GROMACS .gro file of C-alpha atoms in nm:
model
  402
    1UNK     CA    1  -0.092  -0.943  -4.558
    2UNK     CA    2   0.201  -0.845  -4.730
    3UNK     CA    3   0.515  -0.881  -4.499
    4UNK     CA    4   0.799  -0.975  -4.701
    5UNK     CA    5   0.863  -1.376  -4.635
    6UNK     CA    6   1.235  -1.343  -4.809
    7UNK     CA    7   1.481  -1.420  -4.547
    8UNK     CA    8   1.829  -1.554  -4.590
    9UNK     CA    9   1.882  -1.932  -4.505
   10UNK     CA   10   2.059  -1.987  -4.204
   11UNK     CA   11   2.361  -2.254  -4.176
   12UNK     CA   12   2.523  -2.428  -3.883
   13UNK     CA   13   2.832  -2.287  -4.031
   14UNK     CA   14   3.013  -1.975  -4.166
   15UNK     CA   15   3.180  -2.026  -4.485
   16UNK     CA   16   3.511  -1.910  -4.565
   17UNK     CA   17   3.760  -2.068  -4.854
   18UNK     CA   18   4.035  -2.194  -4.688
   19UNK     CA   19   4.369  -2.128  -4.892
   20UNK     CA   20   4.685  -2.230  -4.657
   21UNK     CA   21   4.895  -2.559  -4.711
   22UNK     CA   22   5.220  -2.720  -4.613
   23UNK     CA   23   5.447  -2.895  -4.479
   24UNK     CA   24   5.450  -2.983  -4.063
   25UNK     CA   25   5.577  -2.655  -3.872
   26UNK     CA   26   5.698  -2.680  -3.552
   27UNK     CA   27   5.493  -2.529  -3.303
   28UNK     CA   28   5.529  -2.386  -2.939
   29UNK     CA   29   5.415  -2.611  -2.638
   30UNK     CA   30   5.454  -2.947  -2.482
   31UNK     CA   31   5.278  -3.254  -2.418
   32UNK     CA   32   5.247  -3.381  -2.101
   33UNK     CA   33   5.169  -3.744  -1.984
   34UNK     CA   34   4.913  -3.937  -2.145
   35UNK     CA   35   4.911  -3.621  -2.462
   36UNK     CA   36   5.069  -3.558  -2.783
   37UNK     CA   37   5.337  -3.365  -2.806
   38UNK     CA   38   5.152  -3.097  -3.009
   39UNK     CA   39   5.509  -2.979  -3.144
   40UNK     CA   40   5.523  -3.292  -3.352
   41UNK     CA   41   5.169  -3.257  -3.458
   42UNK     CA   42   5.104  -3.176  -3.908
   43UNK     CA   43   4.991  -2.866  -3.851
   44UNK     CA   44   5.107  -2.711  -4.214
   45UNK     CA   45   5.109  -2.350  -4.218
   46UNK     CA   46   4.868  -2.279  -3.980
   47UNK     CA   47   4.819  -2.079  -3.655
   48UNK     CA   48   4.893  -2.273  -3.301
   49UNK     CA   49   4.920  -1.967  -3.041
   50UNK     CA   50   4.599  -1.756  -2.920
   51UNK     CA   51   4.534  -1.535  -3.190
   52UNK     CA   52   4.573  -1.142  -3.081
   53UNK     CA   53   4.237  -0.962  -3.067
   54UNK     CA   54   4.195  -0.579  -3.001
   55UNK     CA   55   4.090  -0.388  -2.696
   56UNK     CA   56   3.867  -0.198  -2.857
   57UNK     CA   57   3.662  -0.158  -3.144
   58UNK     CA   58   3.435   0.149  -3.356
   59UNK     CA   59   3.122   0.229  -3.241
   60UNK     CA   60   2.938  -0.049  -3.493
   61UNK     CA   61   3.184  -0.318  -3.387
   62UNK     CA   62   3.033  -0.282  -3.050
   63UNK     CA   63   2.637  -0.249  -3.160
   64UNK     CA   64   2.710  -0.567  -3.278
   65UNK     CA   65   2.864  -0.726  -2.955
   66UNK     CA   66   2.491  -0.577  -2.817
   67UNK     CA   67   2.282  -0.718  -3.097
   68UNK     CA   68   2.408  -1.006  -3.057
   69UNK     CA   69   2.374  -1.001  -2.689
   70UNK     CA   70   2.013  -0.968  -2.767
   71UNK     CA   71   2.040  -1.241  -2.959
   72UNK     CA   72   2.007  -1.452  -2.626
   73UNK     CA   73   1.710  -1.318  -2.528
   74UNK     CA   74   1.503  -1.405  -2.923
   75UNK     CA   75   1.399  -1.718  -2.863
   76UNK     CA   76   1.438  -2.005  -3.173
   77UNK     CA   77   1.024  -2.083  -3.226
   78UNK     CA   78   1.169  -2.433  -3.193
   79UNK     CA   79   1.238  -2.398  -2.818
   80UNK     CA   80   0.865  -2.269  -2.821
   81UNK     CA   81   0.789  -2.555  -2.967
   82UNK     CA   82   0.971  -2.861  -3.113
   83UNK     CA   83   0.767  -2.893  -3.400
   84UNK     CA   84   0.969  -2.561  -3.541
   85UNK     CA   85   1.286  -2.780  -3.630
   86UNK     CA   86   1.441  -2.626  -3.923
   87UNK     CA   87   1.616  -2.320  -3.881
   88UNK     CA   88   1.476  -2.070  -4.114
   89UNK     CA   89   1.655  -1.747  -4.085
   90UNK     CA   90   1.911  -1.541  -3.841
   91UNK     CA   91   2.064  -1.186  -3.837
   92UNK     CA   92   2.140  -0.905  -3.615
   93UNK     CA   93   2.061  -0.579  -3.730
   94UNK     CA   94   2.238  -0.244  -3.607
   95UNK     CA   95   2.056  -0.060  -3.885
   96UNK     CA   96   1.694  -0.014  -3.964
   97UNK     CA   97   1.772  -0.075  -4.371
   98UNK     CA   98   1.878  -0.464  -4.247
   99UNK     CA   99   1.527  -0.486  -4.115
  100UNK     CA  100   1.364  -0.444  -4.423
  101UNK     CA  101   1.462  -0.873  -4.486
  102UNK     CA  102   1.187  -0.893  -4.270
  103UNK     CA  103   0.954  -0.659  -4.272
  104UNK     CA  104   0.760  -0.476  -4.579
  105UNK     CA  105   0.980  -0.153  -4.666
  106UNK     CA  106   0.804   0.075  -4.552
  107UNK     CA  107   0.883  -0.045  -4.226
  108UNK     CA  108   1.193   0.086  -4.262
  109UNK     CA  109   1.110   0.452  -4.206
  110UNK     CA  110   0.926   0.399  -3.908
  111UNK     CA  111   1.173   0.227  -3.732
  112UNK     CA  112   1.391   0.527  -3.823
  113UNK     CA  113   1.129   0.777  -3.696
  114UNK     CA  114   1.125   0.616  -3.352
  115UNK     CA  115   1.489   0.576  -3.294
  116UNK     CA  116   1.554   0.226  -3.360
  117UNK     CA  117   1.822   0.152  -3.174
  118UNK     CA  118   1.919  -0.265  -3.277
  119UNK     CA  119   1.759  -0.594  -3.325
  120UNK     CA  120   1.797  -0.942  -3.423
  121UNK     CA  121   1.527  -1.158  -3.600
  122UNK     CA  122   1.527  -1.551  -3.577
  123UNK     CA  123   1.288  -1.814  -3.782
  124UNK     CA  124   1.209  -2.227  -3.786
  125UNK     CA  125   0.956  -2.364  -3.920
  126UNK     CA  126   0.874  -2.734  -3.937
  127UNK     CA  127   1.030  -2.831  -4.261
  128UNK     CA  128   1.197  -2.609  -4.563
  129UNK     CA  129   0.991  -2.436  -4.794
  130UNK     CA  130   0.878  -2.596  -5.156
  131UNK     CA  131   0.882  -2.386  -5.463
  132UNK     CA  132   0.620  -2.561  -5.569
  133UNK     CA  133   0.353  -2.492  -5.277
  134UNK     CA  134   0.067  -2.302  -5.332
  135UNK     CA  135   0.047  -1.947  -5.171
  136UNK     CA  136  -0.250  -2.028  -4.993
  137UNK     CA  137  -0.132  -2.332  -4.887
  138UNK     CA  138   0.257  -2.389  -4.769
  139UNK     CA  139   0.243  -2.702  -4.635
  140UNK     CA  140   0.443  -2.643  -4.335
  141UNK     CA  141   0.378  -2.419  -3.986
  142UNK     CA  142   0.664  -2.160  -3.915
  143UNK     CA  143   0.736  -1.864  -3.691
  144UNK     CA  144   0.974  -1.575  -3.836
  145UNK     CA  145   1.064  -1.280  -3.568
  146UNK     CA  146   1.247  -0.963  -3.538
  147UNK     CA  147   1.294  -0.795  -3.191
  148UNK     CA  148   1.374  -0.436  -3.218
  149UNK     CA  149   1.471  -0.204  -3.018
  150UNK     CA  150   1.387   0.133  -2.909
  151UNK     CA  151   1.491   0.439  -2.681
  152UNK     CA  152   1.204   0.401  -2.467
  153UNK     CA  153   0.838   0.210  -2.378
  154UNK     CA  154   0.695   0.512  -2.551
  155UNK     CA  155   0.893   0.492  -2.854
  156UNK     CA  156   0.831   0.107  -2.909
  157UNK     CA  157   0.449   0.145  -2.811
  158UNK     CA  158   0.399   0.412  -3.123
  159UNK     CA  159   0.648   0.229  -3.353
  160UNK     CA  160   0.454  -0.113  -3.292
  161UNK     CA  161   0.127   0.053  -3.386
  162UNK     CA  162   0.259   0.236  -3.712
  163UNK     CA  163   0.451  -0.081  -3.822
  164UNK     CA  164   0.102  -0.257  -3.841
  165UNK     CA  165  -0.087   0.061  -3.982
  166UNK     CA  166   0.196   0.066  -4.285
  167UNK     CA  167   0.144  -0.342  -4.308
  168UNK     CA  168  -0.208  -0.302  -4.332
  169UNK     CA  169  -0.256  -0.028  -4.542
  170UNK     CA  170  -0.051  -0.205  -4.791
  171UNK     CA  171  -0.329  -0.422  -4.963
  172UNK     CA  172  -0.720  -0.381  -4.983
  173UNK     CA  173  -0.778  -0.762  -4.854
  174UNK     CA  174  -0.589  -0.702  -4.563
  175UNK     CA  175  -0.790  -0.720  -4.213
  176UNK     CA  176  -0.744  -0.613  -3.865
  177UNK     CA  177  -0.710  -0.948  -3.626
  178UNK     CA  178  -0.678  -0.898  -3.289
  179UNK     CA  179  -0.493  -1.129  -2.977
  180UNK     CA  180  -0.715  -1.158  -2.654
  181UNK     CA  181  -0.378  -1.206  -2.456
  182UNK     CA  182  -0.232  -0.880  -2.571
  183UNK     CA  183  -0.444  -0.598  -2.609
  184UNK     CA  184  -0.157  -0.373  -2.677
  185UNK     CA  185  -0.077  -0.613  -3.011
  186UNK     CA  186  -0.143  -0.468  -3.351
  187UNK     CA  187  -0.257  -0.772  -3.629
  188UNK     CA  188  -0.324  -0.860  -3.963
  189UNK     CA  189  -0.383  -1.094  -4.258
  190UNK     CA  190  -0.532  -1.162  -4.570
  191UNK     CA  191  -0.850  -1.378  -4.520
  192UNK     CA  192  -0.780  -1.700  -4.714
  193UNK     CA  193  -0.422  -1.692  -4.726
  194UNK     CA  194  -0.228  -1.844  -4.450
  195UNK     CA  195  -0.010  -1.592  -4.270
  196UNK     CA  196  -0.070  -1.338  -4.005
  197UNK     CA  197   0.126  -1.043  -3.921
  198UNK     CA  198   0.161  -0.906  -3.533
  199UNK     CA  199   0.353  -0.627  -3.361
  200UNK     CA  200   0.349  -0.631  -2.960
  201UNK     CA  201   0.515  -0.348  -2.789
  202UNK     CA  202   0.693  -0.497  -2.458
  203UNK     CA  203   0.920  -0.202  -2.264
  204UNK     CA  204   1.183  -0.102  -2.498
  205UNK     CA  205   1.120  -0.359  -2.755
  206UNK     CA  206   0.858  -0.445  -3.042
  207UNK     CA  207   0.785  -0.808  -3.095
  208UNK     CA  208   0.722  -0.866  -3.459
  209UNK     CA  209   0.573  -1.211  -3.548
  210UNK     CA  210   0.493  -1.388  -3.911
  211UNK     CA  211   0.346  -1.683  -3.888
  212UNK     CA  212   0.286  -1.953  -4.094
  213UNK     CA  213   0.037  -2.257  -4.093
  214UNK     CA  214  -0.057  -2.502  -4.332
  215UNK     CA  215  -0.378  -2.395  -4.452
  216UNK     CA  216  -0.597  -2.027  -4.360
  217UNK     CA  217  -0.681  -2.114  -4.022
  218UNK     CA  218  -0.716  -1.788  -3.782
  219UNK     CA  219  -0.724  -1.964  -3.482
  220UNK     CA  220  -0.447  -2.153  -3.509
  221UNK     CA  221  -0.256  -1.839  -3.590
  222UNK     CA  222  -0.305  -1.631  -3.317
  223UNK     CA  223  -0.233  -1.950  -3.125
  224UNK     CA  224   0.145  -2.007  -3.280
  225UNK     CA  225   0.118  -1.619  -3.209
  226UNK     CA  226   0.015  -1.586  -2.869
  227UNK     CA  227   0.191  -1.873  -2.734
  228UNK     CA  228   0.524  -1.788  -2.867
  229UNK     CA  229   0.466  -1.419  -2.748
  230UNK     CA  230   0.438  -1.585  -2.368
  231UNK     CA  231   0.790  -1.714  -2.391
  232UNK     CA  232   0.958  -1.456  -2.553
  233UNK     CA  233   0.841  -1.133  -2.336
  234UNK     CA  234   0.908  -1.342  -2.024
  235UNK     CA  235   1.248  -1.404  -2.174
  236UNK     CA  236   1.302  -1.022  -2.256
  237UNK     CA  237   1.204  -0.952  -1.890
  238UNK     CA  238   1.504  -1.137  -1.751
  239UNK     CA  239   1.760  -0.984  -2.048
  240UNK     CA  240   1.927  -0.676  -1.889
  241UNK     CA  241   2.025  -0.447  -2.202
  242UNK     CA  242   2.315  -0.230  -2.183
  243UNK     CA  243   2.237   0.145  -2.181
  244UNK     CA  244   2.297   0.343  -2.489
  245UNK     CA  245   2.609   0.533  -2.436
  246UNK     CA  246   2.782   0.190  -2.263
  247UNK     CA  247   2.817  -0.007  -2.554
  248UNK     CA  248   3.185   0.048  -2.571
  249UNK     CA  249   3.183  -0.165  -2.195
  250UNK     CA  250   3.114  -0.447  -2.375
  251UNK     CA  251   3.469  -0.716  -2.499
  252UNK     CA  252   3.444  -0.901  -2.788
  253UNK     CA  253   3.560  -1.238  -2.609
  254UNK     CA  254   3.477  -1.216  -2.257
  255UNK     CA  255   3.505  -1.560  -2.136
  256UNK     CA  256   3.820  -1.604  -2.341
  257UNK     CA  257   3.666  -1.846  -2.590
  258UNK     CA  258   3.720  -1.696  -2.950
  259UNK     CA  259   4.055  -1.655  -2.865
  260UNK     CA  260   4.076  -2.040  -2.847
  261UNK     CA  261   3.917  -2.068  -3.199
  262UNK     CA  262   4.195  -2.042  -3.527
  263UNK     CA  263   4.196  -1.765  -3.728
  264UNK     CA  264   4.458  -1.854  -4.002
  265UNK     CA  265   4.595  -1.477  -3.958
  266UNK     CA  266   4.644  -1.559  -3.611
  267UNK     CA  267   4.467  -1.216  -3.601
  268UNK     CA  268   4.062  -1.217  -3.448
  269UNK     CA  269   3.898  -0.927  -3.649
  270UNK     CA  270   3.616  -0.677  -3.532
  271UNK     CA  271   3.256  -0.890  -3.544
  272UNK     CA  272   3.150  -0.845  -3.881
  273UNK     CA  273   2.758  -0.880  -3.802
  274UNK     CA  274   2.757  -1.269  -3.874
  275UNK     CA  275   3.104  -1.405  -3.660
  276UNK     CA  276   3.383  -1.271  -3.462
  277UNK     CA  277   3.138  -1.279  -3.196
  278UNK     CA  278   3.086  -1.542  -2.884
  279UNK     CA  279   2.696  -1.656  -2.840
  280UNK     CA  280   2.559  -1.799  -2.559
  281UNK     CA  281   2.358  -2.164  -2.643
  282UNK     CA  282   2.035  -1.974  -2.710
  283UNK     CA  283   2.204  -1.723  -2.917
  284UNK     CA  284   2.363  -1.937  -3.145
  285UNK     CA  285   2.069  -2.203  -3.189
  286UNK     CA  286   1.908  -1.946  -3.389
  287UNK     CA  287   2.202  -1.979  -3.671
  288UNK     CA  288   2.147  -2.336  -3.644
  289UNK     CA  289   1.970  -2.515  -3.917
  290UNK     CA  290   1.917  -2.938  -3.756
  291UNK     CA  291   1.727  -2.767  -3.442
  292UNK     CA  292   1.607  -3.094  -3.376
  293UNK     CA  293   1.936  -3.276  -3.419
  294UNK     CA  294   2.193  -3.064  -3.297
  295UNK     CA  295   2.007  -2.887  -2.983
  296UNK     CA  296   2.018  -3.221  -2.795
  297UNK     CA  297   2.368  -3.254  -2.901
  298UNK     CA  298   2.502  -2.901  -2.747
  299UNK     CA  299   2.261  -2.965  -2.415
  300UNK     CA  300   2.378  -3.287  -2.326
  301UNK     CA  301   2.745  -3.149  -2.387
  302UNK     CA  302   2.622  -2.848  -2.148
  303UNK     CA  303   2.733  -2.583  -2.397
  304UNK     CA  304   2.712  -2.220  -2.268
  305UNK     CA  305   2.950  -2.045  -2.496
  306UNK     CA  306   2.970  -2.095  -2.913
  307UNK     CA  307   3.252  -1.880  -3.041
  308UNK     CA  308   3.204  -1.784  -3.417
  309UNK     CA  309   3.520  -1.703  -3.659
  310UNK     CA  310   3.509  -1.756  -4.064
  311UNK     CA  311   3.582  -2.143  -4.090
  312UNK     CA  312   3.554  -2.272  -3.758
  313UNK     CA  313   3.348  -2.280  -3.445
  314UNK     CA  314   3.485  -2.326  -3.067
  315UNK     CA  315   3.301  -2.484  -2.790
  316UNK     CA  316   3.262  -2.461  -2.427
  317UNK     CA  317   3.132  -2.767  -2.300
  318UNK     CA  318   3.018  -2.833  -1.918
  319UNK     CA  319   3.369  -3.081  -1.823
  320UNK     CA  320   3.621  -3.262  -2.037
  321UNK     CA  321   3.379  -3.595  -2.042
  322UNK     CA  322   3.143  -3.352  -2.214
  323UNK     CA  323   3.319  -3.196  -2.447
  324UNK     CA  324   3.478  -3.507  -2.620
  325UNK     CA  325   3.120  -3.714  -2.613
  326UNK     CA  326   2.997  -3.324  -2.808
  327UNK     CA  327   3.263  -3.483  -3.077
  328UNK     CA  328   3.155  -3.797  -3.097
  329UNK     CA  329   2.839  -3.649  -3.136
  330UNK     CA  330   2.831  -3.380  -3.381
  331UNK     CA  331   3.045  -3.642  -3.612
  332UNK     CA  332   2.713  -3.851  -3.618
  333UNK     CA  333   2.428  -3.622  -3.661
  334UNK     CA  334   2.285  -3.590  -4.047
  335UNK     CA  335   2.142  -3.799  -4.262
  336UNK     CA  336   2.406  -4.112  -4.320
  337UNK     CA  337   2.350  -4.112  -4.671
  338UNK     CA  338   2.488  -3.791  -4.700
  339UNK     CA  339   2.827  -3.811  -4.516
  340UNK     CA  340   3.071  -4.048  -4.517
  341UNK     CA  341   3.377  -4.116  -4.219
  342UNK     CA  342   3.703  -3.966  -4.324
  343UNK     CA  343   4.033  -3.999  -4.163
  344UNK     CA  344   4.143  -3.779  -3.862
  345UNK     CA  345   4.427  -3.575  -3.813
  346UNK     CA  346   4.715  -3.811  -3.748
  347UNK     CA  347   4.810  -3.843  -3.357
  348UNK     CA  348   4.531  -3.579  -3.251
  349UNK     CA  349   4.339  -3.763  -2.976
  350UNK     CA  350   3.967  -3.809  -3.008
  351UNK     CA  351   3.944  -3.654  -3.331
  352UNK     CA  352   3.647  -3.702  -3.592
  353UNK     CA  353   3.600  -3.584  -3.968
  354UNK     CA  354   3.332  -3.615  -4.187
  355UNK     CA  355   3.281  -3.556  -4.576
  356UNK     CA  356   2.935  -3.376  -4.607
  357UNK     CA  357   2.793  -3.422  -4.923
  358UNK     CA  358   2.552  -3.197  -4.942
  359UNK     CA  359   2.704  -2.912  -4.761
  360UNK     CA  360   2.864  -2.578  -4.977
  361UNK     CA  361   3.212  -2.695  -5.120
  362UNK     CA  362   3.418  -2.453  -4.879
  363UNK     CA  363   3.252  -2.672  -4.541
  364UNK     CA  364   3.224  -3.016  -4.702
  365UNK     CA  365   3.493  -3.187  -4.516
  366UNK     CA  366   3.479  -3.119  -4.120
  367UNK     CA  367   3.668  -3.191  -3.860
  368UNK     CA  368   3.610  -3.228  -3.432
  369UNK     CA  369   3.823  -3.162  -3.159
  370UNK     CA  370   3.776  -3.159  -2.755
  371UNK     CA  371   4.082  -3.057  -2.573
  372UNK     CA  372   3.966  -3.002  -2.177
  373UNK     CA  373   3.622  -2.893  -2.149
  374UNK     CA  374   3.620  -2.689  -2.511
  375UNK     CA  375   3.570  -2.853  -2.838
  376UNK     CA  376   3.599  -2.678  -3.226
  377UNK     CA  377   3.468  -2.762  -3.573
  378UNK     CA  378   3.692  -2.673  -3.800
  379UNK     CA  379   3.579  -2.695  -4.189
  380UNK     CA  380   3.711  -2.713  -4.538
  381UNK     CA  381   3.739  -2.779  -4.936
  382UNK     CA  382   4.024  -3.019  -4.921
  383UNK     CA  383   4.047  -3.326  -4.647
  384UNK     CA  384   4.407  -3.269  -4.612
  385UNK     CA  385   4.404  -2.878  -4.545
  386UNK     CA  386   4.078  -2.979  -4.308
  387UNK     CA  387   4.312  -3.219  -4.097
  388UNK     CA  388   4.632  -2.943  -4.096
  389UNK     CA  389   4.398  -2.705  -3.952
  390UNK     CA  390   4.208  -2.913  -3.757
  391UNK     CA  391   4.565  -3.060  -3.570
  392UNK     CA  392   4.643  -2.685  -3.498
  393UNK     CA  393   4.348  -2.605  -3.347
  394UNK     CA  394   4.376  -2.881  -3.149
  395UNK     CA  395   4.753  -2.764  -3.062
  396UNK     CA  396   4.632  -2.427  -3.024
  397UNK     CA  397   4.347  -2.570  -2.766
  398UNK     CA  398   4.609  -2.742  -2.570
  399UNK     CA  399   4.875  -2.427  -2.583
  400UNK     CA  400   4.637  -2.200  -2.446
  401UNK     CA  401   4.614  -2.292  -2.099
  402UNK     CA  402   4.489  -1.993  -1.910
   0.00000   0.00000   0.00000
């Protein structure tokens, strides 16, 4: 079969070079008993009010407050199953071109011929790719999906049958498979090699699913198939999509969480297709690489809400207990030969940083904060610019009592 396997590797975080520096500022609001006086707090040059976000956005800004709505209703394989527990791959897409990560090319024009409307694709597999495995043999089972949208149940039905008939036609080996469970499901693969292609109209949407086992064994892929196509059309059942024509109902920060996140502009932008946005637990366990590690982290903390800006992450946690044990937490997860304890912000409460190792230079320090029921990650080149932002967005946390 000859879907295209090249997807971008998703992170826990979203990168951004970090650039301000300082000496302590003073900053507005008050301690009160048994709390810093966040006034007195080495914040450097940083943000500690609510940054000021827009009322309303362009017409893309809000496809991508919808795509990623959908992005709650794409199931990570790994809550299919846990044996999925490296994050693979995440995007939304509010243009068919983006799709074409995912899918062969020619896909492209079909989803333009049927209206595509939006999508989002997700991936995990049970360990990271090797260069040096075989392509018959990858040593690893994965799952790799894109949901897409369409006008109507008409639309998706014809666009899920062309998708395959494009796939297909692309290589002589290729061969029709089908799925007992779902008649309406268009497959293929390449007999010997160990990946097979599926598109399964549900409603409005087309189900597309690569997946991956260790060796050329049919069975077991239509089984990863079929029983990740169970969850995820009884998930899309319960996801109410807003109408075309409504998207400009959506807000960018409903619940009033990125606002709590710092953006060193003190300015929140329009989403930007990978932040700016707020993602519900499900939505934002897709970006997440340590599925296995960090899921039981954010459940136990009873995380609903993960707001997304450029170098940090905010956090709404189920009660203030919750949200500082999330710290304590997060600070631990990794291998410990890759991290090692830094210091905290001075006088910030609860506070944990880390040095990651092995992370990209512009997150290798990070730095946790709970204030109340919401927590942030904050992260960095430079441990001292970490812990100046990291002591403002804890100020900022604590000034923004609404």
């Amino acid at each position: 079969m000859n879907w295209n396997p090249r997807v971008a590797t998703a992170l826990l975080v979203v990168l951004a070079t970090v650039g301000a520096g300082g000496c302590a500022s003073s900053v507005p609001g008050t301690g009160v008993s048994g709390e810093p006086d966040v006034r007195a707090l080495d914040t450097g040059k940083f943000p500690t009010a609510p940054p000021k976000i827009a009322a309303h956005l362009d017409d893309l800004g809000y496809a991508r407050l919808e795509a990623a709505r959908l992005a709650d209703a794409v199931l990570s394989p790994h809550e299919v199953d846990s044996k999925y527990a490296i994050g693979a791959s995440a995007r939304v897409h509010t243009d068919a071109q983006s799709v074409g990560q995912y899918l062969a090319e020619p896909a492209i024009a079909v989803l333009l011929s049927h209206g595509f409307v939006l999508g989002f694709s997700t991936g995990s597999a049970e360990d990271v790719p090797s260069p040096t495995d075989a392509a018959d043999s990858r040593q690893r089972d994965g799952l790799t999906v894109t949901v897409s949208r369409f006008p109507d149940a008409t639309a998706a039905k014809a666009a899920a049958a062309e998708l395959d008939a494009v796939d297909l036609g692309l290589n002589p080996e290729n061969a029709a498979v089908s799925l007992p469970k779902y008649p309406d499901s268009r497959a293929h693969w390449r007999p010997a090699f160990p990946t097979l292609g599926s598109t399964t109209p549900h409603g409005n949407y087309v189900i597309s699913v690569l997946a991956e086992t260790r060796t050329a064994d049919i069975t077991r892929l239509v089984d990863a198939t079929q029983k990740y196509l169970d969850a995820e059309v009884a998930e899309l059942d319960k996801f109410t999509a807003t109408p075309i024509g409504k998207f400009s109902t959506l807000r960018q920060d409903p619940d009033g969480v990125l606002v709590r996140v710092i953006h060193d502009k003190g300015v929140v932008p329009p989403p930007d297709g990978q932040g700016e946005v707020v993602l519900t637990l499900r939505g934002y366990l897709n970006y997440v690489q340590d599925q296995s590690g960090r899921f039981p982290v954010l459940q136990r903390a009873g995380v609903d809400r993960v707001a997304v800006a450029p170098s940090a992450f905010g956090f709404r946690a189920a009660d203030d207990a919750a949200a500082a044990r999330f710290v304590t937490d997060s600070a631990e997860l990794g291998n410990a030969a890759d991290r090692r304890v830094v210091d905290p912000p001075t006088d910030v409460p609860g506070a944990a940083c880390v040095q990651d190792y092995v992370a990209p230079k512009d997150a290798q320090f990070r730095c946790f904060v709970s204030y109340r029921r919401y927590a942030a990650l904050v992260l960095g080149s430079r441990l001292w610019e970490t812990q100046q932002r990291a002591a403002a967005q804890y100020a900022l946390l604590a000034n923004d009592q609404r």
